[in-house]
mmCIF file of C-alpha atoms in Angstrom:
data_model
loop_
_atom_site.group_PDB
_atom_site.id
_atom_site.type_symbol
_atom_site.label_atom_id
_atom_site.label_comp_id
_atom_site.label_asym_id
_atom_site.label_seq_id
_atom_site.Cartn_x
_atom_site.Cartn_y
_atom_site.Cartn_z
ATOM 1 C CA UNK A 1 92.420 71.357 114.644
ATOM 2 C CA UNK A 2 91.319 67.839 115.349
ATOM 3 C CA UNK A 3 87.682 66.802 115.114
ATOM 4 C CA UNK A 4 85.892 67.179 118.388
ATOM 5 C CA UNK A 5 84.120 64.272 120.087
ATOM 6 C CA UNK A 6 80.382 63.903 119.696
ATOM 7 C CA UNK A 7 78.039 64.415 122.561
ATOM 8 C CA UNK A 8 74.372 63.535 122.689
ATOM 9 C CA UNK A 9 72.492 66.712 123.610
ATOM 10 C CA UNK A 10 70.037 66.811 126.406
ATOM 11 C CA UNK A 11 66.347 67.037 125.490
ATOM 12 C CA UNK A 12 66.242 70.657 126.651
ATOM 13 C CA UNK A 13 69.231 71.522 124.450
ATOM 14 C CA UNK A 14 67.880 69.734 121.400
ATOM 15 C CA UNK A 15 64.481 71.358 121.675
ATOM 16 C CA UNK A 16 64.679 74.853 120.213
ATOM 17 C CA UNK A 17 62.262 77.658 120.839
ATOM 18 C CA UNK A 18 61.798 81.128 119.464
ATOM 19 C CA UNK A 19 59.641 82.894 116.913
ATOM 20 C CA UNK A 20 58.188 80.929 114.035
ATOM 21 C CA UNK A 21 57.008 82.438 110.784
ATOM 22 C CA UNK A 22 53.357 81.682 109.947
ATOM 23 C CA UNK A 23 52.661 78.758 107.697
ATOM 24 C CA UNK A 24 51.735 79.491 104.115
ATOM 25 C CA UNK A 25 47.956 79.558 103.634
ATOM 26 C CA UNK A 26 46.486 76.561 101.892
ATOM 27 C CA UNK A 27 45.275 77.095 98.353
ATOM 28 C CA UNK A 28 41.511 77.104 97.898
ATOM 29 C CA UNK A 29 40.047 74.004 96.216
ATOM 30 C CA UNK A 30 38.853 74.578 92.630
ATOM 31 C CA UNK A 31 35.117 74.513 92.057
ATOM 32 C CA UNK A 32 33.606 71.284 90.856
ATOM 33 C CA UNK A 33 32.428 70.878 87.287
ATOM 34 C CA UNK A 34 33.890 71.835 83.954
ATOM 35 C CA UNK A 35 35.294 75.322 83.622
ATOM 36 C CA UNK A 36 33.205 77.898 81.875
ATOM 37 C CA UNK A 37 34.220 80.974 79.923
ATOM 38 C CA UNK A 38 37.610 81.789 78.448
ATOM 39 C CA UNK A 39 40.594 80.431 80.304
ATOM 40 C CA UNK A 40 43.635 82.642 81.086
ATOM 41 C CA UNK A 41 46.799 81.973 79.194
ATOM 42 C CA UNK A 42 49.265 80.038 81.354
ATOM 43 C CA UNK A 43 52.047 82.237 82.676
ATOM 44 C CA UNK A 44 55.486 81.634 81.304
ATOM 45 C CA UNK A 45 57.746 79.625 83.572
ATOM 46 C CA UNK A 46 60.158 81.790 85.564
ATOM 47 C CA UNK A 47 63.791 81.799 84.532
ATOM 48 C CA UNK A 48 66.064 79.431 86.393
ATOM 49 C CA UNK A 49 67.390 80.695 89.689
ATOM 50 C CA UNK A 50 70.851 82.188 89.850
ATOM 51 C CA UNK A 51 73.590 79.695 90.555
ATOM 52 C CA UNK A 52 74.743 81.654 93.563
ATOM 53 C CA UNK A 53 72.760 79.175 95.697
ATOM 54 C CA UNK A 54 75.467 76.590 96.338
ATOM 55 C CA UNK A 55 73.493 74.398 98.739
ATOM 56 C CA UNK A 56 70.208 74.753 100.555
ATOM 57 C CA UNK A 57 68.862 72.231 103.027
ATOM 58 C CA UNK A 58 66.277 71.857 105.748
ATOM 59 C CA UNK A 59 67.186 69.821 108.848
ATOM 60 C CA UNK A 60 65.184 68.271 111.641
ATOM 61 C CA UNK A 61 66.905 66.852 114.714
ATOM 62 C CA UNK A 62 70.263 67.297 112.986
ATOM 63 C CA UNK A 63 69.342 65.297 109.882
ATOM 64 C CA UNK A 64 68.708 66.596 106.371
ATOM 65 C CA UNK A 65 65.093 66.071 105.414
ATOM 66 C CA UNK A 66 64.934 68.229 102.281
ATOM 67 C CA UNK A 67 67.250 69.706 99.671
ATOM 68 C CA UNK A 68 65.200 72.439 97.974
ATOM 69 C CA UNK A 69 66.387 73.612 94.592
ATOM 70 C CA UNK A 70 65.273 77.225 95.032
ATOM 71 C CA UNK A 71 65.028 79.746 97.837
ATOM 72 C CA UNK A 72 61.260 79.877 97.522
ATOM 73 C CA UNK A 73 61.037 76.116 97.986
ATOM 74 C CA UNK A 74 63.356 76.380 100.991
ATOM 75 C CA UNK A 75 61.044 78.936 102.576
ATOM 76 C CA UNK A 76 58.046 76.672 101.995
ATOM 77 C CA UNK A 77 59.769 73.584 103.399
ATOM 78 C CA UNK A 78 60.827 75.489 106.516
ATOM 79 C CA UNK A 79 57.293 76.730 107.138
ATOM 80 C CA UNK A 80 56.047 73.145 106.986
ATOM 81 C CA UNK A 81 58.624 71.999 109.586
ATOM 82 C CA UNK A 82 57.876 73.653 112.946
ATOM 83 C CA UNK A 83 61.068 72.182 114.465
ATOM 84 C CA UNK A 84 63.210 72.465 111.318
ATOM 85 C CA UNK A 85 66.309 74.483 110.570
ATOM 86 C CA UNK A 86 67.361 75.900 107.206
ATOM 87 C CA UNK A 87 71.024 76.121 106.192
ATOM 88 C CA UNK A 88 71.450 78.173 103.016
ATOM 89 C CA UNK A 89 74.842 78.597 101.372
ATOM 90 C CA UNK A 90 75.302 81.431 98.848
ATOM 91 C CA UNK A 91 78.256 82.580 96.768
ATOM 92 C CA UNK A 92 78.174 86.199 95.555
ATOM 93 C CA UNK A 93 74.351 86.387 95.601
ATOM 94 C CA UNK A 94 72.366 88.889 93.602
ATOM 95 C CA UNK A 95 70.506 91.765 95.202
ATOM 96 C CA UNK A 96 67.038 90.231 94.632
ATOM 97 C CA UNK A 97 68.152 86.997 96.286
ATOM 98 C CA UNK A 98 69.353 88.761 99.418
ATOM 99 C CA UNK A 99 66.241 90.912 99.537
ATOM 100 C CA UNK A 100 64.056 87.816 99.355
ATOM 101 C CA UNK A 101 66.005 86.327 102.263
ATOM 102 C CA UNK A 102 65.674 89.584 104.189
ATOM 103 C CA UNK A 103 61.913 89.604 103.675
ATOM 104 C CA UNK A 104 61.549 85.961 104.704
ATOM 105 C CA UNK A 105 63.831 85.967 107.759
ATOM 106 C CA UNK A 106 63.432 89.594 108.811
ATOM 107 C CA UNK A 107 67.097 90.476 108.258
ATOM 108 C CA UNK A 108 68.207 93.988 109.083
ATOM 109 C CA UNK A 109 68.748 96.222 106.052
ATOM 110 C CA UNK A 110 72.197 97.376 107.258
ATOM 111 C CA UNK A 111 73.420 93.774 107.504
ATOM 112 C CA UNK A 112 72.002 93.008 104.054
ATOM 113 C CA UNK A 113 73.772 96.052 102.638
ATOM 114 C CA UNK A 114 77.075 94.896 104.149
ATOM 115 C CA UNK A 115 76.605 91.424 102.692
ATOM 116 C CA UNK A 116 75.973 92.889 99.247
ATOM 117 C CA UNK A 117 78.891 95.309 99.172
ATOM 118 C CA UNK A 118 81.435 93.097 100.979
ATOM 119 C CA UNK A 119 84.845 94.600 101.839
ATOM 120 C CA UNK A 120 83.861 94.684 105.498
ATOM 121 C CA UNK A 121 86.063 94.305 108.534
ATOM 122 C CA UNK A 122 85.533 91.233 110.740
ATOM 123 C CA UNK A 123 82.747 92.020 113.161
ATOM 124 C CA UNK A 124 79.863 90.603 115.160
ATOM 125 C CA UNK A 125 76.558 92.444 115.454
ATOM 126 C CA UNK A 126 73.200 91.459 116.855
ATOM 127 C CA UNK A 127 69.948 92.695 115.337
ATOM 128 C CA UNK A 128 67.159 91.508 117.604
ATOM 129 C CA UNK A 129 67.211 87.699 117.558
ATOM 130 C CA UNK A 130 69.501 87.579 114.485
ATOM 131 C CA UNK A 131 73.268 87.473 114.711
ATOM 132 C CA UNK A 132 75.342 88.922 111.866
ATOM 133 C CA UNK A 133 78.977 87.799 111.632
ATOM 134 C CA UNK A 134 81.661 88.899 109.164
ATOM 135 C CA UNK A 135 84.794 86.759 108.852
ATOM 136 C CA UNK A 136 87.947 87.023 106.737
ATOM 137 C CA UNK A 137 89.116 83.606 105.589
ATOM 138 C CA UNK A 138 92.615 83.030 104.222
ATOM 139 C CA UNK A 139 94.441 80.399 102.231
ATOM 140 C CA UNK A 140 98.045 80.046 101.115
ATOM 141 C CA UNK A 141 98.694 79.685 97.378
ATOM 142 C CA UNK A 142 101.847 77.611 96.974
ATOM 143 C CA UNK A 143 102.358 78.350 93.272
ATOM 144 C CA UNK A 144 102.270 82.135 93.707
ATOM 145 C CA UNK A 145 103.723 82.056 97.253
ATOM 146 C CA UNK A 146 101.104 84.525 98.429
ATOM 147 C CA UNK A 147 98.101 84.691 100.757
ATOM 148 C CA UNK A 148 94.590 84.900 99.279
ATOM 149 C CA UNK A 149 91.857 86.425 101.443
ATOM 150 C CA UNK A 150 88.110 85.935 101.127
ATOM 151 C CA UNK A 151 85.125 87.389 102.937
ATOM 152 C CA UNK A 152 82.342 85.432 104.603
ATOM 153 C CA UNK A 153 79.057 86.842 105.947
ATOM 154 C CA UNK A 154 76.852 84.746 108.228
ATOM 155 C CA UNK A 155 73.267 85.354 109.358
ATOM 156 C CA UNK A 156 72.235 83.251 112.351
ATOM 157 C CA UNK A 157 68.628 83.165 113.512
ATOM 158 C CA UNK A 158 66.472 80.921 115.687
ATOM 159 C CA UNK A 159 65.810 78.460 112.868
ATOM 160 C CA UNK A 160 68.144 79.415 110.022
ATOM 161 C CA UNK A 161 71.754 79.952 109.093
ATOM 162 C CA UNK A 162 72.709 81.813 105.901
ATOM 163 C CA UNK A 163 76.268 82.020 104.612
ATOM 164 C CA UNK A 164 77.300 84.526 101.944
ATOM 165 C CA UNK A 165 80.765 83.945 100.487
ATOM 166 C CA UNK A 166 82.809 86.494 98.557
ATOM 167 C CA UNK A 167 85.850 84.484 97.475
ATOM 168 C CA UNK A 168 87.074 80.907 97.282
ATOM 169 C CA UNK A 169 87.666 80.167 100.954
ATOM 170 C CA UNK A 170 86.656 78.481 103.151
ATOM 171 C CA UNK A 171 85.260 75.176 101.878
ATOM 172 C CA UNK A 172 81.871 75.275 103.573
ATOM 173 C CA UNK A 173 80.750 72.090 101.843
ATOM 174 C CA UNK A 174 83.281 70.202 103.961
ATOM 175 C CA UNK A 175 81.893 71.900 107.079
ATOM 176 C CA UNK A 176 78.368 70.897 106.127
ATOM 177 C CA UNK A 177 79.407 67.280 105.516
ATOM 178 C CA UNK A 178 81.165 67.127 108.862
ATOM 179 C CA UNK A 179 78.129 68.487 110.671
ATOM 180 C CA UNK A 180 75.757 66.180 108.797
ATOM 181 C CA UNK A 181 77.976 63.302 109.922
ATOM 182 C CA UNK A 182 77.348 64.376 113.514
ATOM 183 C CA UNK A 183 73.564 64.891 113.785
ATOM 184 C CA UNK A 184 73.693 65.054 117.583
ATOM 185 C CA UNK A 185 75.831 68.161 117.355
ATOM 186 C CA UNK A 186 73.866 69.679 114.463
ATOM 187 C CA UNK A 187 70.636 69.176 116.400
ATOM 188 C CA UNK A 188 71.827 71.874 118.793
ATOM 189 C CA UNK A 189 70.714 74.393 116.202
ATOM 190 C CA UNK A 190 72.188 77.156 114.028
ATOM 191 C CA UNK A 191 74.671 78.082 116.766
ATOM 192 C CA UNK A 192 76.390 74.719 116.324
ATOM 193 C CA UNK A 193 76.761 75.333 112.585
ATOM 194 C CA UNK A 194 78.123 78.824 113.293
ATOM 195 C CA UNK A 195 80.798 77.486 115.620
ATOM 196 C CA UNK A 196 81.704 74.811 113.076
ATOM 197 C CA UNK A 197 82.210 77.536 110.455
ATOM 198 C CA UNK A 198 84.310 79.572 112.889
ATOM 199 C CA UNK A 199 86.367 76.463 113.536
ATOM 200 C CA UNK A 200 86.893 75.901 109.787
ATOM 201 C CA UNK A 201 87.953 79.520 109.208
ATOM 202 C CA UNK A 202 90.425 79.434 112.083
ATOM 203 C CA UNK A 203 91.756 76.016 111.019
ATOM 204 C CA UNK A 204 92.351 77.507 107.572
ATOM 205 C CA UNK A 205 94.800 79.965 109.117
ATOM 206 C CA UNK A 206 97.220 77.185 110.118
ATOM 207 C CA UNK A 207 98.492 76.387 106.567
ATOM 208 C CA UNK A 208 98.827 80.123 105.938
ATOM 209 C CA UNK A 209 100.983 80.522 109.044
ATOM 210 C CA UNK A 210 103.212 77.644 107.960
ATOM 211 C CA UNK A 211 103.518 79.016 104.429
ATOM 212 C CA UNK A 212 104.413 82.488 105.689
ATOM 213 C CA UNK A 213 106.995 81.014 108.062
ATOM 214 C CA UNK A 214 108.623 79.251 105.106
ATOM 215 C CA UNK A 215 108.609 82.491 103.115
ATOM 216 C CA UNK A 216 110.295 84.367 105.963
ATOM 217 C CA UNK A 217 112.996 81.687 106.230
ATOM 218 C CA UNK A 218 113.637 81.977 102.490
ATOM 219 C CA UNK A 219 113.720 85.775 102.701
ATOM 220 C CA UNK A 220 116.328 85.676 105.461
ATOM 221 C CA UNK A 221 118.535 83.497 103.259
ATOM 222 C CA UNK A 222 118.072 85.830 100.292
ATOM 223 C CA UNK A 223 118.873 88.896 102.424
ATOM 224 C CA UNK A 224 122.261 87.593 103.539
ATOM 225 C CA UNK A 225 122.942 86.272 100.051
ATOM 226 C CA UNK A 226 122.526 89.776 98.680
ATOM 227 C CA UNK A 227 119.590 89.097 96.357
ATOM 228 C CA UNK A 228 118.571 92.501 94.909
ATOM 229 C CA UNK A 229 114.902 91.434 94.472
ATOM 230 C CA UNK A 230 114.383 90.539 98.135
ATOM 231 C CA UNK A 231 113.260 94.057 99.137
ATOM 232 C CA UNK A 232 110.167 93.794 96.936
ATOM 233 C CA UNK A 233 109.314 90.379 98.359
ATOM 234 C CA UNK A 234 109.648 91.691 101.930
ATOM 235 C CA UNK A 235 107.339 94.598 101.120
ATOM 236 C CA UNK A 236 104.690 92.400 99.495
ATOM 237 C CA UNK A 237 104.726 89.899 102.363
ATOM 238 C CA UNK A 238 104.502 92.753 104.877
ATOM 239 C CA UNK A 239 101.340 93.996 103.156
ATOM 240 C CA UNK A 240 99.857 90.495 103.345
ATOM 241 C CA UNK A 241 100.641 90.373 107.060
ATOM 242 C CA UNK A 242 98.792 93.657 107.532
ATOM 243 C CA UNK A 243 95.744 92.039 105.893
ATOM 244 C CA UNK A 244 96.246 88.938 108.023
ATOM 245 C CA UNK A 245 96.274 91.066 111.158
ATOM 246 C CA UNK A 246 93.042 92.725 110.071
ATOM 247 C CA UNK A 247 91.502 89.259 109.692
ATOM 248 C CA UNK A 248 92.654 87.723 112.980
ATOM 249 C CA UNK A 249 92.922 90.538 115.512
ATOM 250 C CA UNK A 250 89.198 91.521 115.529
ATOM 251 C CA UNK A 251 88.248 87.847 115.658
ATOM 252 C CA UNK A 252 89.745 87.554 119.142
ATOM 253 C CA UNK A 253 87.395 90.210 120.495
ATOM 254 C CA UNK A 254 84.445 88.737 118.600
ATOM 255 C CA UNK A 255 84.902 85.307 120.161
ATOM 256 C CA UNK A 256 85.298 86.769 123.610
ATOM 257 C CA UNK A 257 82.084 88.693 123.007
ATOM 258 C CA UNK A 258 80.307 85.445 122.153
ATOM 259 C CA UNK A 259 81.705 83.810 125.254
ATOM 260 C CA UNK A 260 80.470 86.723 127.350
ATOM 261 C CA UNK A 261 76.921 85.977 126.175
ATOM 262 C CA UNK A 262 76.941 82.289 127.174
ATOM 263 C CA UNK A 263 74.781 82.774 130.239
ATOM 264 C CA UNK A 264 72.474 85.403 128.721
ATOM 265 C CA UNK A 265 71.575 83.344 125.653
ATOM 266 C CA UNK A 266 71.748 79.894 127.269
ATOM 267 C CA UNK A 267 74.479 78.485 125.042
ATOM 268 C CA UNK A 268 74.904 74.730 125.289
ATOM 269 C CA UNK A 269 77.878 73.630 127.415
ATOM 270 C CA UNK A 270 79.372 71.584 124.580
ATOM 271 C CA UNK A 271 79.273 74.578 122.266
ATOM 272 C CA UNK A 272 80.890 76.673 124.981
ATOM 273 C CA UNK A 273 83.835 74.275 125.053
ATOM 274 C CA UNK A 274 84.078 74.394 121.260
ATOM 275 C CA UNK A 275 84.089 78.169 121.231
ATOM 276 C CA UNK A 276 86.790 78.377 123.903
ATOM 277 C CA UNK A 277 88.942 76.029 121.853
ATOM 278 C CA UNK A 278 88.450 78.179 118.737
ATOM 279 C CA UNK A 279 89.279 81.310 120.744
ATOM 280 C CA UNK A 280 92.542 79.723 121.938
ATOM 281 C CA UNK A 281 93.543 78.933 118.364
ATOM 282 C CA UNK A 282 92.668 82.444 117.195
ATOM 283 C CA UNK A 283 94.742 83.999 119.971
ATOM 284 C CA UNK A 284 97.709 81.802 119.068
ATOM 285 C CA UNK A 285 97.373 82.649 115.372
ATOM 286 C CA UNK A 286 97.066 86.371 116.087
ATOM 287 C CA UNK A 287 100.244 86.276 118.163
ATOM 288 C CA UNK A 288 102.089 84.442 115.376
ATOM 289 C CA UNK A 289 100.954 87.027 112.832
ATOM 290 C CA UNK A 290 102.101 89.877 115.078
ATOM 291 C CA UNK A 291 105.454 88.122 115.367
ATOM 292 C CA UNK A 292 105.676 87.740 111.589
ATOM 293 C CA UNK A 293 105.101 91.441 111.018
ATOM 294 C CA UNK A 294 107.707 92.370 113.604
ATOM 295 C CA UNK A 295 110.170 89.910 112.062
ATOM 296 C CA UNK A 296 109.593 91.352 108.590
ATOM 297 C CA UNK A 297 110.187 94.859 109.918
ATOM 298 C CA UNK A 298 113.485 93.756 111.438
ATOM 299 C CA UNK A 299 114.477 91.877 108.268
ATOM 300 C CA UNK A 300 113.741 94.972 106.197
ATOM 301 C CA UNK A 301 115.957 97.011 108.532
ATOM 302 C CA UNK A 302 118.756 94.458 108.280
ATOM 303 C CA UNK A 303 118.403 94.363 104.500
ATOM 304 C CA UNK A 304 118.615 98.164 104.328
ATOM 305 C CA UNK A 305 121.732 98.059 106.501
ATOM 306 C CA UNK A 306 123.364 95.403 104.328
ATOM 307 C CA UNK A 307 122.490 97.301 101.158
ATOM 308 C CA UNK A 308 123.936 100.472 102.674
ATOM 309 C CA UNK A 309 127.109 98.633 103.653
ATOM 310 C CA UNK A 310 127.418 97.194 100.172
ATOM 311 C CA UNK A 311 126.947 100.622 98.627
ATOM 312 C CA UNK A 312 129.540 102.097 100.996
ATOM 313 C CA UNK A 313 131.991 99.345 100.050
ATOM 314 C CA UNK A 314 131.403 100.036 96.376
ATOM 315 C CA UNK A 315 131.898 103.775 96.900
ATOM 316 C CA UNK A 316 135.055 103.100 98.889
ATOM 317 C CA UNK A 317 136.395 100.886 96.112
ATOM 318 C CA UNK A 318 135.617 103.579 93.549
ATOM 319 C CA UNK A 319 137.316 106.195 95.716
ATOM 320 C CA UNK A 320 140.389 104.013 96.132
ATOM 321 C CA UNK A 321 140.510 103.382 92.388
ATOM 322 C CA UNK A 322 140.182 107.107 91.759
ATOM 323 C CA UNK A 323 142.947 107.853 94.264
ATOM 324 C CA UNK A 324 145.281 105.354 92.635
ATOM 325 C CA UNK A 325 144.473 106.773 89.233
ATOM 326 C CA UNK A 326 145.171 110.278 90.514
ATOM 327 C CA UNK A 327 148.557 109.186 91.852
ATOM 328 C CA UNK A 328 149.487 107.744 88.498
ATOM 329 C CA UNK A 329 148.387 110.933 86.768
ATOM 330 C CA UNK A 330 150.571 112.997 89.118
ATOM 331 C CA UNK A 331 153.595 110.848 88.376
ATOM 332 C CA UNK A 332 153.034 111.080 84.652
ATOM 333 C CA UNK A 333 152.516 114.846 84.888
ATOM 334 C CA UNK A 334 155.660 115.276 86.981
ATOM 335 C CA UNK A 335 157.865 113.396 84.545
ATOM 336 C CA UNK A 336 156.288 115.208 81.656
ATOM 337 C CA UNK A 337 157.159 118.560 83.277
ATOM 338 C CA UNK A 338 160.712 117.426 84.019
ATOM 339 C CA UNK A 339 161.267 116.270 80.454
ATOM 340 C CA UNK A 340 159.602 119.390 79.085
ATOM 341 C CA UNK A 341 162.386 121.694 80.386
ATOM 342 C CA UNK A 342 165.335 120.240 78.372
ATOM 343 C CA UNK A 343 163.041 119.796 75.413
ATOM 344 C CA UNK A 344 162.203 123.502 75.526
ATOM 345 C CA UNK A 345 165.849 124.577 75.791
ATOM 346 C CA UNK A 346 166.986 122.225 73.057
ATOM 347 C CA UNK A 347 164.197 123.365 70.801
ATOM 348 C CA UNK A 348 165.103 127.049 71.211
ATOM 349 C CA UNK A 349 168.787 126.555 70.516
ATOM 350 C CA UNK A 350 168.101 124.176 67.688
ATOM 351 C CA UNK A 351 166.545 126.887 65.571
ATOM 352 C CA UNK A 352 170.031 128.102 64.302
ATOM 353 C CA UNK A 353 169.155 131.746 63.702
ATOM 354 C CA UNK A 354 172.123 134.019 62.684
ATOM 355 C CA UNK A 355 171.156 136.656 65.244
ATOM 356 C CA UNK A 356 171.304 134.336 68.259
ATOM 357 C CA UNK A 357 174.430 135.533 70.168
ATOM 358 C CA UNK A 358 174.775 132.303 72.134
ATOM 359 C CA UNK A 359 175.502 130.297 69.001
ATOM 360 C CA UNK A 360 179.034 131.753 68.692
ATOM 361 C CA UNK A 361 179.710 131.676 72.431
ATOM 362 C CA UNK A 362 182.291 129.070 73.429
ATOM 363 C CA UNK A 363 180.503 128.318 76.709
ATOM 364 C CA UNK A 364 177.014 128.176 75.202
ATOM 365 C CA UNK A 365 176.800 124.412 74.958
ATOM 366 C CA UNK A 366 177.909 123.674 78.544
ATOM 367 C CA UNK A 367 175.623 126.449 79.752
ATOM 368 C CA UNK A 368 172.655 124.931 77.932
ATOM 369 C CA UNK A 369 173.376 121.479 79.327
ATOM 370 C CA UNK A 370 173.796 122.904 82.832
ATOM 371 C CA UNK A 371 170.590 124.888 82.507
ATOM 372 C CA UNK A 372 168.635 121.810 81.486
ATOM 373 C CA UNK A 373 170.135 119.780 84.345
ATOM 374 C CA UNK A 374 169.392 122.485 86.924
ATOM 375 C CA UNK A 375 165.771 122.842 85.780
ATOM 376 C CA UNK A 376 165.203 119.078 85.731
ATOM 377 C CA UNK A 377 166.746 118.528 89.152
ATOM 378 C CA UNK A 378 164.816 121.464 90.607
ATOM 379 C CA UNK A 379 161.490 120.126 89.291
ATOM 380 C CA UNK A 380 162.320 116.627 90.555
ATOM 381 C CA UNK A 381 163.044 117.954 94.047
ATOM 382 C CA UNK A 382 159.838 119.985 94.086
ATOM 383 C CA UNK A 383 157.636 117.080 92.938
ATOM 384 C CA UNK A 384 159.374 114.708 95.344
ATOM 385 C CA UNK A 385 158.643 116.958 98.287
ATOM 386 C CA UNK A 386 154.969 117.044 97.281
ATOM 387 C CA UNK A 387 154.839 113.231 96.976
ATOM 388 C CA UNK A 388 154.097 113.376 93.318
ATOM 389 C CA UNK A 389 157.032 111.070 92.606
#
């Protein structure tokens, strides 16, 4: 998605209203004069804050005025800036960190619990004046030829935006740099940063769609080439498309829900145009993903048909080979039976026993020859009629 043109906001749009947390009370001045009595032992310095805080900044009129190193310092800086906005980026935060944010910004406990546990479906919920958004980002890994999904939780309030990432995508630092390069747009408030994040997540779907399209083209080639490993690849890609559908399909309804609240919450006209553009891209991506899943289902059916045809051809070839072998066995058996008859007769009369009356019969030899010929011819005729010969 191309970068959108800048627009200088109107004074009414740039000026943000809403609740403000009370400023921190000033510390009392120490009494004059030297201290008396025993002095307390200085407290040990607290351990360094968890590195889950990727970036924390306070903005005024769309420009960064402070980059606090800790959450506590961020809270203090925001209290000192009545027209400021805090943008806090976290990656897999700890429970104490989220609870400190909840106490400072009055976050709902159910939203905090979802952000801690992750594994949530994409959704949009409003708790008073705080908006809680769950997104599923995706990126295509070329080396593994697979889709990697990550979860992103966003808290949007009148003067703060908190992002909680569970995974590698998207690159929110690039989103922050783009918004800081356009202070007029960032001065519109946390809603502008939210729409920029939505835009980045949806833009991240485009390389995934292209990568999946390439995979499907390769799978089609492998299917008709008869690759035996293609069934597993189809199944794995189908599972990824199910996850992709779960990431994109709810997002369509979420964006339409935001658009439905334009008038109620007085959304800036420029942000309305941005959101409509993001919604168009999400709808297009969702349709492509639906098409991918349908195509994979059809490819799997075609592959099963081709495998079945190949198996039938192999069975037919085996049957034909068995039939030919059976015919050869019948021929061999027939000739063996035909040759067995004269062998039997010759063997009997070759024993030369004195008590065999046929041995001294003058017609014994012709009779034996005739008997062998009659038996052989009879067997040949029988086998011939049965197509054994």
